[in-house]
PDB file of C-alpha atoms and ligand atoms in Angstrom:
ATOM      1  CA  UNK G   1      64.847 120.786  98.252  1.00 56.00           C
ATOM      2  CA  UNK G   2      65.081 116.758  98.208  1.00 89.00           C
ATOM      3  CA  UNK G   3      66.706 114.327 100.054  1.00 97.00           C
ATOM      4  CA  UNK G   4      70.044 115.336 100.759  1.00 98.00           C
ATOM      5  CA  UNK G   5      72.650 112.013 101.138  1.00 98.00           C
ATOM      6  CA  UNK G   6      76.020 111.970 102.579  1.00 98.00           C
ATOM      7  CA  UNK G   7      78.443 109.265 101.183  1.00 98.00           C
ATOM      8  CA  UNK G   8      81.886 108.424 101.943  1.00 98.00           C
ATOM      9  CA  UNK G   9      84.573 106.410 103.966  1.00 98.00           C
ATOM     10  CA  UNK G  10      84.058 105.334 107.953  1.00 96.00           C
ATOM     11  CA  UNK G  11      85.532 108.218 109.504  1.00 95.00           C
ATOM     12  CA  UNK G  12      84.195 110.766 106.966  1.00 97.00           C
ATOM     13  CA  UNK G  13      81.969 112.573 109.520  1.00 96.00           C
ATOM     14  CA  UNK G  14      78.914 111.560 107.342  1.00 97.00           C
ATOM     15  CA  UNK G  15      76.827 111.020 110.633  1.00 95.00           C
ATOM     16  CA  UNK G  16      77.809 114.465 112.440  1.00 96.00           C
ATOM     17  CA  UNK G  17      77.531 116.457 109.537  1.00 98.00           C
ATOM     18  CA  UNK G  18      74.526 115.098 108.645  1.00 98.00           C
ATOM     19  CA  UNK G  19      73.076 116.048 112.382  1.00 97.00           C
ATOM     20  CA  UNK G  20      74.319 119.532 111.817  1.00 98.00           C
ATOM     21  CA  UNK G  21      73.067 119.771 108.258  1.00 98.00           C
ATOM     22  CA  UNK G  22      69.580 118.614 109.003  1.00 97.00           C
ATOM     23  CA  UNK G  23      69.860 120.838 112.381  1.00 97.00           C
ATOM     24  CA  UNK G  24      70.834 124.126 109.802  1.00 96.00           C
ATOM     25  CA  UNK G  25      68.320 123.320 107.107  1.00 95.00           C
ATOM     26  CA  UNK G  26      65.199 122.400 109.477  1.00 95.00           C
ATOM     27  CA  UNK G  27      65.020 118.982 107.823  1.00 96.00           C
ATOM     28  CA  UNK G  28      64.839 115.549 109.575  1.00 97.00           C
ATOM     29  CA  UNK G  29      68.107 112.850 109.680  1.00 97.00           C
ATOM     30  CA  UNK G  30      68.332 109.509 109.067  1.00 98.00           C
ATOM     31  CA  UNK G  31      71.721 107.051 109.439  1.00 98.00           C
ATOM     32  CA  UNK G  32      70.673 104.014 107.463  1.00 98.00           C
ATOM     33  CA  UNK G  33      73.373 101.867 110.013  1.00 97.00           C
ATOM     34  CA  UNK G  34      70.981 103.056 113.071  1.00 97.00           C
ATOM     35  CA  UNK G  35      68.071 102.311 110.888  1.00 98.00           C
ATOM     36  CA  UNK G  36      69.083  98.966 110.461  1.00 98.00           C
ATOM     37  CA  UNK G  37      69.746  98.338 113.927  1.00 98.00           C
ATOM     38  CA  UNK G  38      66.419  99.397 114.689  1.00 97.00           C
ATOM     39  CA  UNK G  39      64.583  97.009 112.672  1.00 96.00           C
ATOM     40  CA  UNK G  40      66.694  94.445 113.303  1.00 97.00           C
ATOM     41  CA  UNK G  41      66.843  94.875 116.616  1.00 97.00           C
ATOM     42  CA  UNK G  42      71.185  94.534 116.867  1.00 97.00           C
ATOM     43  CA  UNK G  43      73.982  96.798 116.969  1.00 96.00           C
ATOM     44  CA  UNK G  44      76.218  96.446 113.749  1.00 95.00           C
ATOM     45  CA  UNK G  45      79.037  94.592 115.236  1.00 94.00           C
ATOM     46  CA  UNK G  46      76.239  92.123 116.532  1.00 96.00           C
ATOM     47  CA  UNK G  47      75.042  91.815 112.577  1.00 96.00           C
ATOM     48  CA  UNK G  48      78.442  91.314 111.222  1.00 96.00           C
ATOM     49  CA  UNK G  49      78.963  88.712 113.806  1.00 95.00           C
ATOM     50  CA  UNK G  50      75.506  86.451 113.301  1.00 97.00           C
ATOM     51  CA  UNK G  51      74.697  86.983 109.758  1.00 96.00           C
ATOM     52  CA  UNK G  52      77.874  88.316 108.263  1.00 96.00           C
ATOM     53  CA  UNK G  53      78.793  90.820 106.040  1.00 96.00           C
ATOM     54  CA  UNK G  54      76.630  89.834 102.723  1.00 96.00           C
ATOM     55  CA  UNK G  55      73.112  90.003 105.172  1.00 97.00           C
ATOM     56  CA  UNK G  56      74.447  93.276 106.179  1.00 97.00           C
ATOM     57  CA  UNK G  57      74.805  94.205 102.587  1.00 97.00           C
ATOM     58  CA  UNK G  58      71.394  92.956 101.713  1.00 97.00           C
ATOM     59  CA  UNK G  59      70.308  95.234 104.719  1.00 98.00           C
ATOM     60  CA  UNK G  60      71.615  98.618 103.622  1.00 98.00           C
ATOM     61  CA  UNK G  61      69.990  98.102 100.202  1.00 98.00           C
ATOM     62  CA  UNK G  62      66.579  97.464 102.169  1.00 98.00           C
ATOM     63  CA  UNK G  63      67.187 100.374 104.257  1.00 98.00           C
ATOM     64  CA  UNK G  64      67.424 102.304 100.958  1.00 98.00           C
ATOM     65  CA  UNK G  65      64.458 101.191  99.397  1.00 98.00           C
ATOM     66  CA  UNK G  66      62.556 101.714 102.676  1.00 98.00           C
ATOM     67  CA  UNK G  67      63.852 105.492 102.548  1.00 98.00           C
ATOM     68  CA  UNK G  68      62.543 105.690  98.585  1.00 97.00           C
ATOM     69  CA  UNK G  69      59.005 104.677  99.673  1.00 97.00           C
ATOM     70  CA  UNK G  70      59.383 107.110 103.059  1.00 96.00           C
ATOM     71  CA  UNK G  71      61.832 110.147 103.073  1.00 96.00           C
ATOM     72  CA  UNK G  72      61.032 113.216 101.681  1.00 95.00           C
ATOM     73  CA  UNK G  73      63.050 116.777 102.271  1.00 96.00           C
ATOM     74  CA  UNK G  74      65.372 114.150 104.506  1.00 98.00           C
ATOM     75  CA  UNK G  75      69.068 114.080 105.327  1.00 98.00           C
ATOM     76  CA  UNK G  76      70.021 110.670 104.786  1.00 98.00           C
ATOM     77  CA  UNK G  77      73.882 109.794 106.214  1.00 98.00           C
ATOM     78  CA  UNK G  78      74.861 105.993 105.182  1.00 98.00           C
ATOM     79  CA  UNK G  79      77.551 103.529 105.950  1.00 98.00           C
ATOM     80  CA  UNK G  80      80.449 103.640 104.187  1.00 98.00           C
ATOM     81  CA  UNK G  81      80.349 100.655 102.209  1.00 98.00           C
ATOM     82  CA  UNK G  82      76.696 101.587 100.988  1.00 98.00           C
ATOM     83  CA  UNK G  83      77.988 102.657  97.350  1.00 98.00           C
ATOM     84  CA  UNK G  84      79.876  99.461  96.745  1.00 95.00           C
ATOM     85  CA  UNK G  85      76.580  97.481  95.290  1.00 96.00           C
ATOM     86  CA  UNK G  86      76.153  98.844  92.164  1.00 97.00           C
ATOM     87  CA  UNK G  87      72.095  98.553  92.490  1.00 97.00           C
ATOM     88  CA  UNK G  88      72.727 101.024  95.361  1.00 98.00           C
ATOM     89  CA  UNK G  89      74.482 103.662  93.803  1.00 98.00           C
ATOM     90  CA  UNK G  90      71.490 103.378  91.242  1.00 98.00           C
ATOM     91  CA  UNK G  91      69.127 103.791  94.603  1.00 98.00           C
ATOM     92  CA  UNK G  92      70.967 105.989  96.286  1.00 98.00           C
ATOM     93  CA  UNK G  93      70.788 108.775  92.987  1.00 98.00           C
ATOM     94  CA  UNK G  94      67.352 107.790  93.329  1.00 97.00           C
ATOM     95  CA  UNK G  95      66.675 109.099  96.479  1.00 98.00           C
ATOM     96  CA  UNK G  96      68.518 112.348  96.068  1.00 97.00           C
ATOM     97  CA  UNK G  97      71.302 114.583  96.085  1.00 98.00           C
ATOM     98  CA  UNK G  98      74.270 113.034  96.984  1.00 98.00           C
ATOM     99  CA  UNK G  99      77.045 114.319  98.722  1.00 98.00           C
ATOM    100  CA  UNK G 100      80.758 112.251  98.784  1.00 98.00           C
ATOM    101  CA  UNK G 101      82.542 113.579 101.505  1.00 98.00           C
ATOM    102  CA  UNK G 102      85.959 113.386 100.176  1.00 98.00           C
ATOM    103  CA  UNK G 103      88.605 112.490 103.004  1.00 98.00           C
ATOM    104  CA  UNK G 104      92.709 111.277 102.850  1.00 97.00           C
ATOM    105  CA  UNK G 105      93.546 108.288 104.485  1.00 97.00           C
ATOM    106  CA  UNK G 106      96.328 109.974 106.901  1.00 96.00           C
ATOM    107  CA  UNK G 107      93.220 111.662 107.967  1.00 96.00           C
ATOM    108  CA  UNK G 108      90.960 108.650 108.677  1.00 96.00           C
ATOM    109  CA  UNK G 109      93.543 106.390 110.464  1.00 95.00           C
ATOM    110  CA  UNK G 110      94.388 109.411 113.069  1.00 94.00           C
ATOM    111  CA  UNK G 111      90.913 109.363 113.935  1.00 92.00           C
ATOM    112  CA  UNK G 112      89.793 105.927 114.049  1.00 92.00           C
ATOM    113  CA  UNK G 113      93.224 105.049 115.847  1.00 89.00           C
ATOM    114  CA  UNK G 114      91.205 103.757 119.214  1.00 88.00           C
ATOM    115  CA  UNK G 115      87.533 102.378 117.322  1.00 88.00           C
ATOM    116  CA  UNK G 116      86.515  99.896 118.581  1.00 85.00           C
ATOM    117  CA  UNK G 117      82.980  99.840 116.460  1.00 88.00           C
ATOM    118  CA  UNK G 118      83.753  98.916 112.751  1.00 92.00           C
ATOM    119  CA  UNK G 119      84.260  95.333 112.386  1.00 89.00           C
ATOM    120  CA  UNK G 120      85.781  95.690 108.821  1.00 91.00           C
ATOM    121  CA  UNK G 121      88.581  97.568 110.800  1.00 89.00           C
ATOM    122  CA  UNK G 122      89.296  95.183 113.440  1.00 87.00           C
ATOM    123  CA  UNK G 123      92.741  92.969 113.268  1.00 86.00           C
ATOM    124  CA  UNK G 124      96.329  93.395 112.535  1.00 86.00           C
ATOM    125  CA  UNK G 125      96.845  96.588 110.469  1.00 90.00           C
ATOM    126  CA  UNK G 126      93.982  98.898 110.604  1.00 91.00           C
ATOM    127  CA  UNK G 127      96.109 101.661 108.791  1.00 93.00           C
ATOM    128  CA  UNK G 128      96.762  99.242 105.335  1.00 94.00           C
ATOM    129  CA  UNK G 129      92.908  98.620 105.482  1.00 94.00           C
ATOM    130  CA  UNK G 130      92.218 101.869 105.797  1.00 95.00           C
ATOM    131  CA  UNK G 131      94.250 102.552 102.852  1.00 96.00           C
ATOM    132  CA  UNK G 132      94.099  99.268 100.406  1.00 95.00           C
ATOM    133  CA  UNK G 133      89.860  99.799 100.889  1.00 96.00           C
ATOM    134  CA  UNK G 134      89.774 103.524 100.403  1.00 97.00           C
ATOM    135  CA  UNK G 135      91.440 103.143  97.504  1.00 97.00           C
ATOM    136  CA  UNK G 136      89.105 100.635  95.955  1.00 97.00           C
ATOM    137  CA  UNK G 137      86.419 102.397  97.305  1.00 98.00           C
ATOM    138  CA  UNK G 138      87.109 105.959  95.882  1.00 97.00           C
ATOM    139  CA  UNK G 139      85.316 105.268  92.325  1.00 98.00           C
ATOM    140  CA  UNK G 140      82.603 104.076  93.486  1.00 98.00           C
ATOM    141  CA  UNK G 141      81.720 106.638  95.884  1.00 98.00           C
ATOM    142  CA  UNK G 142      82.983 109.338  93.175  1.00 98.00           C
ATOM    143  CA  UNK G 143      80.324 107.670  90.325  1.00 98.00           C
ATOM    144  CA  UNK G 144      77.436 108.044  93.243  1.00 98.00           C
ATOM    145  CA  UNK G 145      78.110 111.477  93.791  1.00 98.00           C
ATOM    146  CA  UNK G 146      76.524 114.954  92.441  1.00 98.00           C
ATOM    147  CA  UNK G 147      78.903 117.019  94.928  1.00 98.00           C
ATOM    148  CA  UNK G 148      82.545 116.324  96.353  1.00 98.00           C
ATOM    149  CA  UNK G 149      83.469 117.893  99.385  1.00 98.00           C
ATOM    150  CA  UNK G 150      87.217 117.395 100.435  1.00 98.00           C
ATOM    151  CA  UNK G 151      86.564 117.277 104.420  1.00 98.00           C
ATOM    152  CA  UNK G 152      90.332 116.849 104.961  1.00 97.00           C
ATOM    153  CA  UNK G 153      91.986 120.056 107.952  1.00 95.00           C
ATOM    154  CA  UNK G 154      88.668 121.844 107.977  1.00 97.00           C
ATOM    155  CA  UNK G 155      86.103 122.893 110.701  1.00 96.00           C
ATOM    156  CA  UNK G 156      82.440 121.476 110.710  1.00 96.00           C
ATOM    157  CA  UNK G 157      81.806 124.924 110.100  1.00 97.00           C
ATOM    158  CA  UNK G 158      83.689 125.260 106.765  1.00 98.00           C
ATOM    159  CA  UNK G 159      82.304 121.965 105.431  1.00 98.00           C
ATOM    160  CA  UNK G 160      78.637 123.145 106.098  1.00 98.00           C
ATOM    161  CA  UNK G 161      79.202 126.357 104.408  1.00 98.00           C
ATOM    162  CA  UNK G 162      80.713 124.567 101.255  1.00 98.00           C
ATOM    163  CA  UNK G 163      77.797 121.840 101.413  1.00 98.00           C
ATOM    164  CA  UNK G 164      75.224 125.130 101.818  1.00 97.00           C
ATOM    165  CA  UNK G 165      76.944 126.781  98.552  1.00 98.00           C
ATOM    166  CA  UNK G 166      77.634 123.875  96.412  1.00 98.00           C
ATOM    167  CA  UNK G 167      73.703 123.039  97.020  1.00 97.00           C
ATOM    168  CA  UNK G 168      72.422 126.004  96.000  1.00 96.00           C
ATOM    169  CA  UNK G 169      74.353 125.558  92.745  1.00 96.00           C
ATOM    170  CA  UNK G 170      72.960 122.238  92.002  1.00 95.00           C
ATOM    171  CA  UNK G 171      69.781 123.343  92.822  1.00 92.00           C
ATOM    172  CA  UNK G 172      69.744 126.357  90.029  1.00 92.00           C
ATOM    173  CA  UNK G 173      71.405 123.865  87.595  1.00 90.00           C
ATOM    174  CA  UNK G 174      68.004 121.956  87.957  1.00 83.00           C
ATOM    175  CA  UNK G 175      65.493 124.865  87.874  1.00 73.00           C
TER     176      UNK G 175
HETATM  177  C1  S3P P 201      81.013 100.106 107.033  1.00 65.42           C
HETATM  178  C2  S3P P 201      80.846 101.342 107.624  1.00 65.42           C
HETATM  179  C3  S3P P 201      80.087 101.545 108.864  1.00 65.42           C
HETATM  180  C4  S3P P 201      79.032 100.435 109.022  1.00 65.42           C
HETATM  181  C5  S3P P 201      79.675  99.089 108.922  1.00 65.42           C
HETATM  182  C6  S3P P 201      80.371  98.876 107.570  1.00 65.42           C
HETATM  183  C7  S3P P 201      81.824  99.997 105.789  1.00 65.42           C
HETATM  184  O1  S3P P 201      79.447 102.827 108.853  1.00 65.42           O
HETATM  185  O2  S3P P 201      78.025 100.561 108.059  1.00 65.42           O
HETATM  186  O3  S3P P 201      80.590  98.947 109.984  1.00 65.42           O
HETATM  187  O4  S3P P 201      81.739  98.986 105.085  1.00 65.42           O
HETATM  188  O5  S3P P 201      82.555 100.969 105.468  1.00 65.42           O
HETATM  189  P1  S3P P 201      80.241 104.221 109.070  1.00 65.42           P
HETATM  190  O6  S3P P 201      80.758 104.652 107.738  1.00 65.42           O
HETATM  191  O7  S3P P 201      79.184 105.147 109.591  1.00 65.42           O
HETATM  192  O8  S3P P 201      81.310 103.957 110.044  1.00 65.42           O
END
């Protein structure tokens, strides 16, 4: 088994699922977003607010590369606008098996109703955001991935089984 990657929209549960993956399949975890606060020593909304959001972007494809040169047998969860940089989906196919976690936007506005942590979410109407970027977002995050997983009214549970089965497919399709 490579690196396992988990794609998708804020709200997705790329970051839990990714915890309880790695947990299940004895593998280590690493968020790229707490990665880059690490080495840069900020918290994200800190980054958007000095450097803005193009240094951020320039960030996530560093974190990336960093992983290429250091991650093996990992599970890597990302930010959610990580696939919108073309060279990234290009990197992030590179570095493994990646997993689009597939989610409606009813779904994410009900649960980011009271965040506070996204800056791309902050102002007037968080719920046409939500929906105007998920939208444009969608395709890229669908030409990134090997597996969709619709995350949408299911238990962690469910979605670990499904990422557990639809693994061991792709991994006979490539033996
Ligand atoms: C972002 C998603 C965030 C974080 C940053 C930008 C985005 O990560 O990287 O706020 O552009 O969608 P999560 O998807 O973990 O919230």
């Amino acid at each position: 088994m490579s690196n396992i990657i988990l794609i998708g929209f804020m709200g997705s549960g790329k970051t839990t699922i990714g915890r309880r993956l790695s947990y299940r399949l004895k593998q280590t975890m690493t968020d790229t977003d707490k990665l880059i606060e690490k080495q840069q020593n900020l918290s994200i909304p800190e980054l958007f607010e000095r450097y803005g959001e193009s240094r951020f972007r320039e960030l996530e494809t560093e974190s990336i590369k960093y992983l290429l040169r250091t991650a093996r047998n990992e599970v890597v969860s990302t930010g959610g606008g990580m696939p919108i940089r073309p060279e990234n989906r290009t990197l992030l196919r590179e570095l493994g098996c990646v997993i689009f976690l597939r989610v409606r936007a009813e779904t994410i506005i009900e649960r980011l109703k009271n965040d506070t942590t996204r800056p791309l979410l902050r102002g007037d109407n968080p719920a046409l955001k939500i929906t105007s970027m998920l939208e444009e977002r969608n395709p890229a995050y669908l030409e990134t991935a090997d597996i969709v997983i619709d995350v949408d009214d299911k238990t962690f549970d469910m979605i670990l089984s499904e990422i557990e089965e639809a693994l061991e497919k792709y991994e006979a399709t490539r033996n």
